[in-house]
mmCIF file with all atom_site columns, C-alpha atoms in Angstrom:
data_model
loop_
_atom_site.group_PDB
_atom_site.id
_atom_site.type_symbol
_atom_site.label_atom_id
_atom_site.label_alt_id
_atom_site.label_comp_id
_atom_site.label_asym_id
_atom_site.label_entity_id
_atom_site.label_seq_id
_atom_site.pdbx_PDB_ins_code
_atom_site.Cartn_x
_atom_site.Cartn_y
_atom_site.Cartn_z
_atom_site.occupancy
_atom_site.B_iso_or_equiv
_atom_site.pdbx_formal_charge
_atom_site.auth_seq_id
_atom_site.auth_comp_id
_atom_site.auth_asym_id
_atom_site.auth_atom_id
_atom_site.pdbx_PDB_model_num
ATOM 1   C CA . MET A 1 1   ? 34.820  -18.726 -4.816  1.00 0.00 ? 792  MET A CA 1
ATOM 2   C CA . SER A 1 2   ? 34.078  -16.276 -1.990  1.00 0.00 ? 793  SER A CA 1
ATOM 3   C CA . VAL A 1 3   ? 30.844  -14.302 -1.828  1.00 0.00 ? 794  VAL A CA 1
ATOM 4   C CA . ASP A 1 4   ? 30.925  -10.534 -1.378  1.00 0.00 ? 795  ASP A CA 1
ATOM 5   C CA . PRO A 1 5   ? 29.675  -9.749  2.179   1.00 0.00 ? 796  PRO A CA 1
ATOM 6   C CA . LEU A 1 6   ? 27.048  -7.311  0.872   1.00 0.00 ? 797  LEU A CA 1
ATOM 7   C CA . ASN A 1 7   ? 25.737  -9.841  -1.663  1.00 0.00 ? 798  ASN A CA 1
ATOM 8   C CA . LYS A 1 8   ? 25.777  -12.532 1.006   1.00 0.00 ? 799  LYS A CA 1
ATOM 9   C CA . GLU A 1 9   ? 23.683  -10.317 3.260   1.00 0.00 ? 800  GLU A CA 1
ATOM 10  C CA . LYS A 1 10  ? 21.201  -9.646  0.442   1.00 0.00 ? 801  LYS A CA 1
ATOM 11  C CA . LEU A 1 11  ? 20.984  -13.341 -0.422  1.00 0.00 ? 802  LEU A CA 1
ATOM 12  C CA . GLY A 1 12  ? 20.263  -14.072 3.226   1.00 0.00 ? 803  GLY A CA 1
ATOM 13  C CA . PHE A 1 13  ? 17.515  -11.483 3.273   1.00 0.00 ? 804  PHE A CA 1
ATOM 14  C CA . ILE A 1 14  ? 15.980  -12.821 0.052   1.00 0.00 ? 805  ILE A CA 1
ATOM 15  C CA . PHE A 1 15  ? 15.820  -16.301 1.613   1.00 0.00 ? 806  PHE A CA 1
ATOM 16  C CA . LYS A 1 16  ? 14.169  -14.879 4.744   1.00 0.00 ? 807  LYS A CA 1
ATOM 17  C CA . LEU A 1 17  ? 11.693  -12.927 2.629   1.00 0.00 ? 808  LEU A CA 1
ATOM 18  C CA . PHE A 1 18  ? 10.879  -16.055 0.616   1.00 0.00 ? 809  PHE A CA 1
ATOM 19  C CA . LYS A 1 19  ? 10.209  -17.984 3.844   1.00 0.00 ? 810  LYS A CA 1
ATOM 20  C CA . ALA A 1 20  ? 8.091   -15.103 5.111   1.00 0.00 ? 811  ALA A CA 1
ATOM 21  C CA . MET A 1 21  ? 6.108   -15.106 1.861   1.00 0.00 ? 812  MET A CA 1
ATOM 22  C CA . GLN A 1 22  ? 5.480   -18.839 2.271   1.00 0.00 ? 813  GLN A CA 1
ATOM 23  C CA . LYS A 1 23  ? 4.480   -18.473 5.906   1.00 0.00 ? 814  LYS A CA 1
ATOM 24  C CA . ASP A 1 24  ? 2.249   -15.452 5.391   1.00 0.00 ? 815  ASP A CA 1
ATOM 25  C CA . ASN A 1 25  ? 0.948   -16.550 1.976   1.00 0.00 ? 816  ASN A CA 1
ATOM 26  C CA . LEU A 1 26  ? 2.044   -13.424 0.115   1.00 0.00 ? 817  LEU A CA 1
ATOM 27  C CA . ASN A 1 27  ? 0.676   -13.743 -3.393  1.00 0.00 ? 818  ASN A CA 1
ATOM 28  C CA . TYR A 1 28  ? 2.754   -11.045 -5.050  1.00 0.00 ? 819  TYR A CA 1
ATOM 29  C CA . ILE A 1 29  ? 5.521   -8.588  -4.222  1.00 0.00 ? 820  ILE A CA 1
ATOM 30  C CA . TYR A 1 30  ? 7.184   -5.999  -6.454  1.00 0.00 ? 821  TYR A CA 1
ATOM 31  C CA . ARG A 1 31  ? 9.938   -3.577  -5.525  1.00 0.00 ? 822  ARG A CA 1
ATOM 32  C CA . GLY A 1 32  ? 11.349  -0.932  -7.863  1.00 0.00 ? 823  GLY A CA 1
ATOM 33  C CA . VAL A 1 33  ? 10.451  2.166   -9.826  1.00 0.00 ? 824  VAL A CA 1
ATOM 34  C CA . PHE A 1 34  ? 6.761   2.334   -10.725 1.00 0.00 ? 825  PHE A CA 1
ATOM 35  C CA . THR A 1 35  ? 6.216   3.430   -14.310 1.00 0.00 ? 826  THR A CA 1
ATOM 36  C CA . ALA A 1 36  ? 2.819   3.608   -15.986 1.00 0.00 ? 827  ALA A CA 1
ATOM 37  C CA . LYS A 1 37  ? 3.634   0.407   -17.891 1.00 0.00 ? 828  LYS A CA 1
ATOM 38  C CA . ILE A 1 38  ? 4.659   -1.491  -14.759 1.00 0.00 ? 829  ILE A CA 1
ATOM 39  C CA . THR A 1 39  ? 1.554   -0.329  -12.911 1.00 0.00 ? 830  THR A CA 1
ATOM 40  C CA . ASP A 1 40  ? -0.655  -1.449  -15.804 1.00 0.00 ? 831  ASP A CA 1
ATOM 41  C CA . ASN A 1 41  ? 1.093   -4.829  -15.862 1.00 0.00 ? 832  ASN A CA 1
ATOM 42  C CA . ILE A 1 42  ? 0.573   -5.338  -12.123 1.00 0.00 ? 833  ILE A CA 1
ATOM 43  C CA . LEU A 1 43  ? -3.122  -4.548  -12.462 1.00 0.00 ? 834  LEU A CA 1
ATOM 44  C CA . ALA A 1 44  ? -3.476  -6.822  -15.488 1.00 0.00 ? 835  ALA A CA 1
ATOM 45  C CA . LEU A 1 45  ? -1.696  -9.633  -13.641 1.00 0.00 ? 836  LEU A CA 1
ATOM 46  C CA . ALA A 1 46  ? -3.937  -9.172  -10.624 1.00 0.00 ? 837  ALA A CA 1
ATOM 47  C CA . GLU A 1 47  ? -7.050  -9.196  -12.757 1.00 0.00 ? 838  GLU A CA 1
ATOM 48  C CA . SER A 1 48  ? -6.069  -12.419 -14.514 1.00 0.00 ? 839  SER A CA 1
ATOM 49  C CA . ASN A 1 49  ? -4.091  -14.396 -11.928 1.00 0.00 ? 840  ASN A CA 1
ATOM 50  C CA . LEU A 1 50  ? -3.572  -12.902 -8.474  1.00 0.00 ? 841  LEU A CA 1
ATOM 51  C CA . VAL A 1 51  ? -7.186  -12.578 -7.422  1.00 0.00 ? 842  VAL A CA 1
ATOM 52  C CA . LYS A 1 52  ? -8.613  -16.083 -7.132  1.00 0.00 ? 843  LYS A CA 1
ATOM 53  C CA . LYS A 1 53  ? -11.300 -17.162 -9.576  1.00 0.00 ? 844  LYS A CA 1
ATOM 54  C CA . GLU A 1 54  ? -13.470 -18.593 -6.801  1.00 0.00 ? 845  GLU A CA 1
ATOM 55  C CA . ASP A 1 55  ? -13.664 -15.244 -5.002  1.00 0.00 ? 846  ASP A CA 1
ATOM 56  C CA . PRO A 1 56  ? -16.987 -13.372 -5.137  1.00 0.00 ? 847  PRO A CA 1
ATOM 57  C CA . ARG A 1 57  ? -17.148 -10.811 -7.918  1.00 0.00 ? 848  ARG A CA 1
ATOM 58  C CA . ALA A 1 58  ? -17.741 -7.999  -5.415  1.00 0.00 ? 849  ALA A CA 1
ATOM 59  C CA . LEU A 1 59  ? -14.555 -8.941  -3.542  1.00 0.00 ? 850  LEU A CA 1
ATOM 60  C CA . LYS A 1 60  ? -12.529 -9.014  -6.763  1.00 0.00 ? 851  LYS A CA 1
ATOM 61  C CA . ARG A 1 61  ? -13.795 -5.553  -7.659  1.00 0.00 ? 852  ARG A CA 1
ATOM 62  C CA . LYS A 1 62  ? -12.889 -4.172  -4.227  1.00 0.00 ? 853  LYS A CA 1
ATOM 63  C CA . VAL A 1 63  ? -9.379  -5.658  -4.358  1.00 0.00 ? 854  VAL A CA 1
ATOM 64  C CA . TYR A 1 64  ? -8.783  -4.274  -7.834  1.00 0.00 ? 855  TYR A CA 1
ATOM 65  C CA . ASN A 1 65  ? -10.052 -0.803  -6.908  1.00 0.00 ? 856  ASN A CA 1
ATOM 66  C CA . VAL A 1 66  ? -7.917  -0.607  -3.755  1.00 0.00 ? 857  VAL A CA 1
ATOM 67  C CA . MET A 1 67  ? -4.900  -1.753  -5.788  1.00 0.00 ? 858  MET A CA 1
ATOM 68  C CA . VAL A 1 68  ? -5.509  1.068   -8.263  1.00 0.00 ? 859  VAL A CA 1
ATOM 69  C CA . GLU A 1 69  ? -5.627  3.665   -5.483  1.00 0.00 ? 860  GLU A CA 1
ATOM 70  C CA . GLY A 1 70  ? -2.519  2.252   -3.791  1.00 0.00 ? 861  GLY A CA 1
ATOM 71  C CA . LEU A 1 71  ? -0.476  2.187   -6.988  1.00 0.00 ? 862  LEU A CA 1
ATOM 72  C CA . GLN A 1 72  ? -1.591  5.703   -7.903  1.00 0.00 ? 863  GLN A CA 1
ATOM 73  C CA . ASN A 1 73  ? -0.452  6.864   -4.473  1.00 0.00 ? 864  ASN A CA 1
ATOM 74  C CA . ILE A 1 74  ? 3.035   5.466   -5.142  1.00 0.00 ? 865  ILE A CA 1
ATOM 75  C CA . THR A 1 75  ? 3.390   7.068   -8.566  1.00 0.00 ? 866  THR A CA 1
ATOM 76  C CA . LYS A 1 76  ? 2.104   10.463  -7.373  1.00 0.00 ? 867  LYS A CA 1
ATOM 77  C CA . HIS A 1 77  ? 4.652   10.716  -4.568  1.00 0.00 ? 868  HIS A CA 1
ATOM 78  C CA . GLN A 1 78  ? 7.402   9.183   -6.693  1.00 0.00 ? 869  GLN A CA 1
ATOM 79  C CA . ALA A 1 79  ? 7.185   12.123  -9.095  1.00 0.00 ? 870  ALA A CA 1
ATOM 80  C CA . ASP A 1 80  ? 8.220   14.503  -6.303  1.00 0.00 ? 871  ASP A CA 1
ATOM 81  C CA . ILE A 1 81  ? 11.442  12.678  -5.412  1.00 0.00 ? 872  ILE A CA 1
ATOM 82  C CA . ASP A 1 82  ? 14.769  13.822  -6.848  1.00 0.00 ? 873  ASP A CA 1
ATOM 83  C CA . GLU A 1 83  ? 16.025  11.449  -9.538  1.00 0.00 ? 874  GLU A CA 1
ATOM 84  C CA . ASP A 1 84  ? 19.424  11.126  -7.885  1.00 0.00 ? 875  ASP A CA 1
ATOM 85  C CA . VAL A 1 85  ? 17.978  9.685   -4.659  1.00 0.00 ? 876  VAL A CA 1
ATOM 86  C CA . GLU A 1 86  ? 19.281  6.110   -4.460  1.00 0.00 ? 877  GLU A CA 1
ATOM 87  C CA . SER A 1 87  ? 16.396  4.678   -2.466  1.00 0.00 ? 878  SER A CA 1
ATOM 88  C CA . ASN A 1 88  ? 13.568  5.947   -4.669  1.00 0.00 ? 879  ASN A CA 1
ATOM 89  C CA . ASN A 1 89  ? 12.047  2.482   -4.956  1.00 0.00 ? 880  ASN A CA 1
ATOM 90  C CA . GLY A 1 90  ? 8.425   1.803   -4.167  1.00 0.00 ? 881  GLY A CA 1
ATOM 91  C CA . VAL A 1 91  ? 7.061   -1.561  -3.113  1.00 0.00 ? 882  VAL A CA 1
ATOM 92  C CA . PHE A 1 92  ? 3.705   -3.284  -3.546  1.00 0.00 ? 883  PHE A CA 1
ATOM 93  C CA . VAL A 1 93  ? 2.511   -6.444  -1.796  1.00 0.00 ? 884  VAL A CA 1
ATOM 94  C CA . LEU A 1 94  ? -0.689  -8.435  -2.216  1.00 0.00 ? 885  LEU A CA 1
ATOM 95  C CA . LYS A 1 95  ? -1.466  -11.077 0.394   1.00 0.00 ? 886  LYS A CA 1
ATOM 96  C CA . LYS A 1 96  ? -4.384  -13.542 0.545   1.00 0.00 ? 887  LYS A CA 1
ATOM 97  C CA . GLU A 1 97  ? -5.335  -15.148 3.830   1.00 0.00 ? 888  GLU A CA 1
ATOM 98  C CA . HIS A 1 98  ? -8.513  -17.195 4.078   1.00 0.00 ? 889  HIS A CA 1
ATOM 99  C CA . SER A 1 99  ? -11.327 -14.974 2.747   1.00 0.00 ? 890  SER A CA 1
ATOM 100 C CA . LYS A 1 100 ? -9.390  -11.708 3.064   1.00 0.00 ? 891  LYS A CA 1
ATOM 101 C CA . TYR A 1 101 ? -6.905  -9.805  0.940   1.00 0.00 ? 892  TYR A CA 1
ATOM 102 C CA . PHE A 1 102 ? -4.231  -7.528  2.389   1.00 0.00 ? 893  PHE A CA 1
ATOM 103 C CA . ILE A 1 103 ? -2.611  -4.802  0.306   1.00 0.00 ? 894  ILE A CA 1
ATOM 104 C CA . THR A 1 104 ? 0.528   -3.001  1.448   1.00 0.00 ? 895  THR A CA 1
ATOM 105 C CA . THR A 1 105 ? 2.413   -0.243  -0.341  1.00 0.00 ? 896  THR A CA 1
ATOM 106 C CA . GLY A 1 106 ? 5.617   1.561   0.529   1.00 0.00 ? 897  GLY A CA 1
ATOM 107 C CA . ASN A 1 107 ? 7.132   4.648   -1.052  1.00 0.00 ? 898  ASN A CA 1
ATOM 108 C CA . LEU A 1 108 ? 9.459   7.539   -0.362  1.00 0.00 ? 899  LEU A CA 1
ATOM 109 C CA . ILE A 1 109 ? 7.899   10.874  0.611   1.00 0.00 ? 900  ILE A CA 1
ATOM 110 C CA . GLU A 1 110 ? 9.251   14.229  1.727   1.00 0.00 ? 901  GLU A CA 1
ATOM 111 C CA . ASN A 1 111 ? 9.308   14.705  5.494   1.00 0.00 ? 902  ASN A CA 1
ATOM 112 C CA . ASP A 1 112 ? 7.419   17.979  5.067   1.00 0.00 ? 903  ASP A CA 1
ATOM 113 C CA . ASN A 1 113 ? 4.384   15.962  3.921   1.00 0.00 ? 904  ASN A CA 1
ATOM 114 C CA . ILE A 1 114 ? 4.214   13.635  6.942   1.00 0.00 ? 905  ILE A CA 1
ATOM 115 C CA . ASP A 1 115 ? 2.076   15.847  9.198   1.00 0.00 ? 906  ASP A CA 1
ATOM 116 C CA . SER A 1 116 ? -0.557  16.619  6.569   1.00 0.00 ? 907  SER A CA 1
ATOM 117 C CA . LEU A 1 117 ? -0.691  12.983  5.452   1.00 0.00 ? 908  LEU A CA 1
ATOM 118 C CA . THR A 1 118 ? -1.091  11.806  9.049   1.00 0.00 ? 909  THR A CA 1
ATOM 119 C CA . ILE A 1 119 ? -3.958  14.243  9.600   1.00 0.00 ? 910  ILE A CA 1
ATOM 120 C CA . GLN A 1 120 ? -5.695  13.023  6.428   1.00 0.00 ? 911  GLN A CA 1
ATOM 121 C CA . ILE A 1 121 ? -5.403  9.350   7.388   1.00 0.00 ? 912  ILE A CA 1
ATOM 122 C CA . GLU A 1 122 ? -6.536  9.924   10.977  1.00 0.00 ? 913  GLU A CA 1
ATOM 123 C CA . GLN A 1 123 ? -9.515  11.912  9.716   1.00 0.00 ? 914  GLN A CA 1
ATOM 124 C CA . VAL A 1 124 ? -10.488 9.062   7.389   1.00 0.00 ? 915  VAL A CA 1
ATOM 125 C CA . ASN A 1 125 ? -9.985  6.404   10.087  1.00 0.00 ? 916  ASN A CA 1
ATOM 126 C CA . LYS A 1 126 ? -12.365 7.986   12.575  1.00 0.00 ? 917  LYS A CA 1
ATOM 127 C CA . LEU A 1 127 ? -15.311 7.989   10.155  1.00 0.00 ? 918  LEU A CA 1
ATOM 128 C CA . ASP A 1 128 ? -17.861 5.224   9.652   1.00 0.00 ? 919  ASP A CA 1
ATOM 129 C CA . LYS A 1 129 ? -19.291 4.123   6.305   1.00 0.00 ? 920  LYS A CA 1
ATOM 130 C CA . ASP A 1 130 ? -21.951 6.826   6.029   1.00 0.00 ? 921  ASP A CA 1
ATOM 131 C CA . GLU A 1 131 ? -19.608 9.532   7.304   1.00 0.00 ? 922  GLU A CA 1
ATOM 132 C CA . LEU A 1 132 ? -16.976 8.543   4.728   1.00 0.00 ? 923  LEU A CA 1
ATOM 133 C CA . LYS A 1 133 ? -19.547 8.873   1.961   1.00 0.00 ? 924  LYS A CA 1
ATOM 134 C CA . ALA A 1 134 ? -20.534 12.327  3.197   1.00 0.00 ? 925  ALA A CA 1
ATOM 135 C CA . TYR A 1 135 ? -16.885 13.348  3.642   1.00 0.00 ? 926  TYR A CA 1
ATOM 136 C CA . HIS A 1 136 ? -16.085 12.234  0.091   1.00 0.00 ? 927  HIS A CA 1
ATOM 137 C CA . ARG A 1 137 ? -18.954 14.356  -1.216  1.00 0.00 ? 928  ARG A CA 1
ATOM 138 C CA . GLN A 1 138 ? -17.841 17.319  0.906   1.00 0.00 ? 929  GLN A CA 1
ATOM 139 C CA . VAL A 1 139 ? -14.265 17.183  -0.425  1.00 0.00 ? 930  VAL A CA 1
ATOM 140 C CA . LEU A 1 140 ? -15.563 17.130  -3.998  1.00 0.00 ? 931  LEU A CA 1
ATOM 141 C CA . ILE A 1 141 ? -17.931 20.049  -3.372  1.00 0.00 ? 932  ILE A CA 1
ATOM 142 C CA . ASP A 1 142 ? -15.307 22.135  -1.577  1.00 0.00 ? 933  ASP A CA 1
ATOM 143 C CA . GLY A 1 143 ? -13.033 21.655  -4.561  1.00 0.00 ? 934  GLY A CA 1
ATOM 144 C CA . LYS A 1 144 ? -9.850  21.519  -2.495  1.00 0.00 ? 935  LYS A CA 1
ATOM 145 C CA . ILE A 1 145 ? -7.983  19.522  -5.088  1.00 0.00 ? 936  ILE A CA 1
ATOM 146 C CA . SER A 1 146 ? -4.226  19.464  -4.706  1.00 0.00 ? 937  SER A CA 1
ATOM 147 C CA . SER A 1 147 ? -1.533  19.045  -7.335  1.00 0.00 ? 938  SER A CA 1
ATOM 148 C CA . LYS A 1 148 ? -1.409  15.373  -6.357  1.00 0.00 ? 939  LYS A CA 1
ATOM 149 C CA . GLY A 1 149 ? -4.916  14.765  -7.653  1.00 0.00 ? 940  GLY A CA 1
ATOM 150 C CA . GLY A 1 150 ? -7.076  15.245  -4.598  1.00 0.00 ? 941  GLY A CA 1
ATOM 151 C CA . ALA A 1 151 ? -7.389  16.308  -0.984  1.00 0.00 ? 942  ALA A CA 1
ATOM 152 C CA . GLY A 1 152 ? -7.051  12.781  0.347   1.00 0.00 ? 943  GLY A CA 1
ATOM 153 C CA . LEU A 1 153 ? -9.627  11.419  -2.105  1.00 0.00 ? 944  LEU A CA 1
ATOM 154 C CA . GLY A 1 154 ? -7.508  8.329   -2.738  1.00 0.00 ? 945  GLY A CA 1
ATOM 155 C CA . LEU A 1 155 ? -7.346  7.578   0.984   1.00 0.00 ? 946  LEU A CA 1
ATOM 156 C CA . ILE A 1 156 ? -11.090 8.090   1.338   1.00 0.00 ? 947  ILE A CA 1
ATOM 157 C CA . ASP A 1 157 ? -11.732 5.746   -1.593  1.00 0.00 ? 948  ASP A CA 1
ATOM 158 C CA . MET A 1 158 ? -9.436  3.068   -0.148  1.00 0.00 ? 949  MET A CA 1
ATOM 159 C CA . ALA A 1 159 ? -11.242 3.190   3.190   1.00 0.00 ? 950  ALA A CA 1
ATOM 160 C CA . ARG A 1 160 ? -14.667 3.127   1.539   1.00 0.00 ? 951  ARG A CA 1
ATOM 161 C CA . LYS A 1 161 ? -13.866 0.291   -0.860  1.00 0.00 ? 952  LYS A CA 1
ATOM 162 C CA . SER A 1 162 ? -12.084 -1.855  1.714   1.00 0.00 ? 953  SER A CA 1
ATOM 163 C CA . GLY A 1 163 ? -14.561 -1.176  4.499   1.00 0.00 ? 954  GLY A CA 1
ATOM 164 C CA . ASN A 1 164 ? -11.640 -0.917  6.912   1.00 0.00 ? 955  ASN A CA 1
ATOM 165 C CA . LYS A 1 165 ? -9.356  1.544   8.607   1.00 0.00 ? 956  LYS A CA 1
ATOM 166 C CA . LEU A 1 166 ? -5.998  2.299   7.010   1.00 0.00 ? 957  LEU A CA 1
ATOM 167 C CA . LEU A 1 167 ? -2.866  1.211   8.845   1.00 0.00 ? 958  LEU A CA 1
ATOM 168 C CA . TYR A 1 168 ? 0.242   3.289   8.220   1.00 0.00 ? 959  TYR A CA 1
ATOM 169 C CA . ALA A 1 169 ? 3.811   3.896   9.338   1.00 0.00 ? 960  ALA A CA 1
ATOM 170 C CA . PHE A 1 170 ? 6.636   6.295   8.565   1.00 0.00 ? 961  PHE A CA 1
ATOM 171 C CA . GLU A 1 171 ? 10.319  5.396   8.655   1.00 0.00 ? 962  GLU A CA 1
ATOM 172 C CA . LYS A 1 172 ? 12.859  8.204   8.454   1.00 0.00 ? 963  LYS A CA 1
ATOM 173 C CA . VAL A 1 173 ? 15.540  7.859   5.769   1.00 0.00 ? 964  VAL A CA 1
ATOM 174 C CA . ASP A 1 174 ? 17.331  11.193  6.200   1.00 0.00 ? 965  ASP A CA 1
ATOM 175 C CA . GLU A 1 175 ? 16.578  14.834  6.948   1.00 0.00 ? 966  GLU A CA 1
ATOM 176 C CA . LYS A 1 176 ? 14.553  15.215  3.744   1.00 0.00 ? 967  LYS A CA 1
ATOM 177 C CA . TYR A 1 177 ? 12.840  11.869  3.117   1.00 0.00 ? 968  TYR A CA 1
ATOM 178 C CA . SER A 1 178 ? 10.973  9.075   4.880   1.00 0.00 ? 969  SER A CA 1
ATOM 179 C CA . TYR A 1 179 ? 9.322   5.872   3.725   1.00 0.00 ? 970  TYR A CA 1
ATOM 180 C CA . PHE A 1 180 ? 5.553   5.824   3.969   1.00 0.00 ? 971  PHE A CA 1
ATOM 181 C CA . TYR A 1 181 ? 3.861   2.447   4.413   1.00 0.00 ? 972  TYR A CA 1
ATOM 182 C CA . LEU A 1 182 ? 0.125   1.993   3.896   1.00 0.00 ? 973  LEU A CA 1
ATOM 183 C CA . HIS A 1 183 ? -1.700  -1.242  4.671   1.00 0.00 ? 974  HIS A CA 1
ATOM 184 C CA . THR A 1 184 ? -5.345  -2.208  4.298   1.00 0.00 ? 975  THR A CA 1
ATOM 185 C CA . GLU A 1 185 ? -7.506  -5.306  4.466   1.00 0.00 ? 976  GLU A CA 1
ATOM 186 C CA . ILE A 1 186 ? -10.344 -6.220  2.122   1.00 0.00 ? 977  ILE A CA 1
ATOM 187 C CA . PRO A 1 187 ? -12.641 -8.878  3.641   1.00 0.00 ? 978  PRO A CA 1
ATOM 188 C CA . SER A 1 188 ? -15.213 -10.812 1.660   1.00 0.00 ? 979  SER A CA 1
ATOM 189 C CA . THR A 1 189 ? -18.780 -9.601  2.080   1.00 0.00 ? 980  THR A CA 1
ATOM 190 C CA . SER A 1 190 ? -19.584 -12.666 4.183   1.00 0.00 ? 981  SER A CA 1
ATOM 191 C CA . SER A 1 191 ? -16.472 -12.766 6.364   1.00 0.00 ? 982  SER A CA 1
ATOM 192 C CA . GLY A 1 192 ? -17.962 -10.928 9.316   1.00 0.00 ? 983  GLY A CA 1
ATOM 193 C CA . VAL A 1 193 ? -15.970 -8.740  11.682  1.00 0.00 ? 984  VAL A CA 1
ATOM 194 C CA . SER A 1 194 ? -12.602 -7.602  10.388  1.00 0.00 ? 985  SER A CA 1
ATOM 195 C CA . LEU A 1 195 ? -9.433  -8.704  12.160  1.00 0.00 ? 986  LEU A CA 1
ATOM 196 C CA . ILE A 1 196 ? -7.534  -5.562  11.251  1.00 0.00 ? 987  ILE A CA 1
ATOM 197 C CA . SER A 1 197 ? -6.145  -3.654  14.245  1.00 0.00 ? 988  SER A CA 1
ATOM 198 C CA . THR A 1 198 ? -4.388  -0.385  14.941  1.00 0.00 ? 989  THR A CA 1
ATOM 199 C CA . LYS A 1 199 ? -1.095  -2.207  15.552  1.00 0.00 ? 990  LYS A CA 1
ATOM 200 C CA . THR A 1 200 ? 1.482   -2.322  12.773  1.00 0.00 ? 991  THR A CA 1
ATOM 201 C CA . PRO A 1 201 ? 1.188   -5.821  11.246  1.00 0.00 ? 992  PRO A CA 1
ATOM 202 C CA . GLY A 1 202 ? 4.063   -8.092  10.303  1.00 0.00 ? 993  GLY A CA 1
ATOM 203 C CA . THR A 1 203 ? 3.479   -7.311  6.645   1.00 0.00 ? 994  THR A CA 1
ATOM 204 C CA . ILE A 1 204 ? 4.637   -3.714  7.052   1.00 0.00 ? 995  ILE A CA 1
ATOM 205 C CA . GLN A 1 205 ? 7.746   -4.995  8.824   1.00 0.00 ? 996  GLN A CA 1
ATOM 206 C CA . TYR A 1 206 ? 8.517   -7.250  5.859   1.00 0.00 ? 997  TYR A CA 1
ATOM 207 C CA . ILE A 1 207 ? 8.019   -4.365  3.446   1.00 0.00 ? 998  ILE A CA 1
ATOM 208 C CA . SER A 1 208 ? 10.307  -2.165  5.506   1.00 0.00 ? 999  SER A CA 1
ATOM 209 C CA . ALA A 1 209 ? 13.004  -4.835  5.360   1.00 0.00 ? 1000 ALA A CA 1
ATOM 210 C CA . CYS A 1 210 ? 12.499  -5.273  1.623   1.00 0.00 ? 1001 CYS A CA 1
ATOM 211 C CA . ILE A 1 211 ? 12.969  -1.553  0.978   1.00 0.00 ? 1002 ILE A CA 1
ATOM 212 C CA . LYS A 1 212 ? 16.318  -1.636  2.790   1.00 0.00 ? 1003 LYS A CA 1
ATOM 213 C CA . CYS A 1 213 ? 17.628  -4.633  0.855   1.00 0.00 ? 1004 CYS A CA 1
#
């Protein structure tokens, strides 16, 4: 029995993704529509199984909190996308490597939001720990809360809780939409200097490929 070329291509990609997950030790990957129930299930699964029992409690708390912010980011933007858009699938990946966790999310956004989102992320990335704390307080005091739940508060929280800069990328889908990828690293409190860099890591490349499958 012959295999449909499109299905054959997807099967080939799934095999490559599986090998990539083995090589890069990806603990969990989900692609699809993010409902409140699915988000709750992912968080419950992470709390009980994905985050290793031997990890320090502080590290577990950081991973969980960053996951919450990342998943909320997906659902907030997802609500703005037209229901008839075929590619309105978000993606979430959790990766464990040595004493560090890596969290990557991908979701569709309107192209009109790219500039403002880039400015927010760059502003967050140039601040140190104390400056982030002050910036968070300033945003709350100024009261510039948007319809999406905050003037970059989620991004600020992710940077504060992870202790790292946020890596990001945009990939144009059409004249109206692009995929937005956000990647962060959560090191253990005793792991020393972070290995995260400003270069797009392989994980984002895998997520980009997964979205297209």
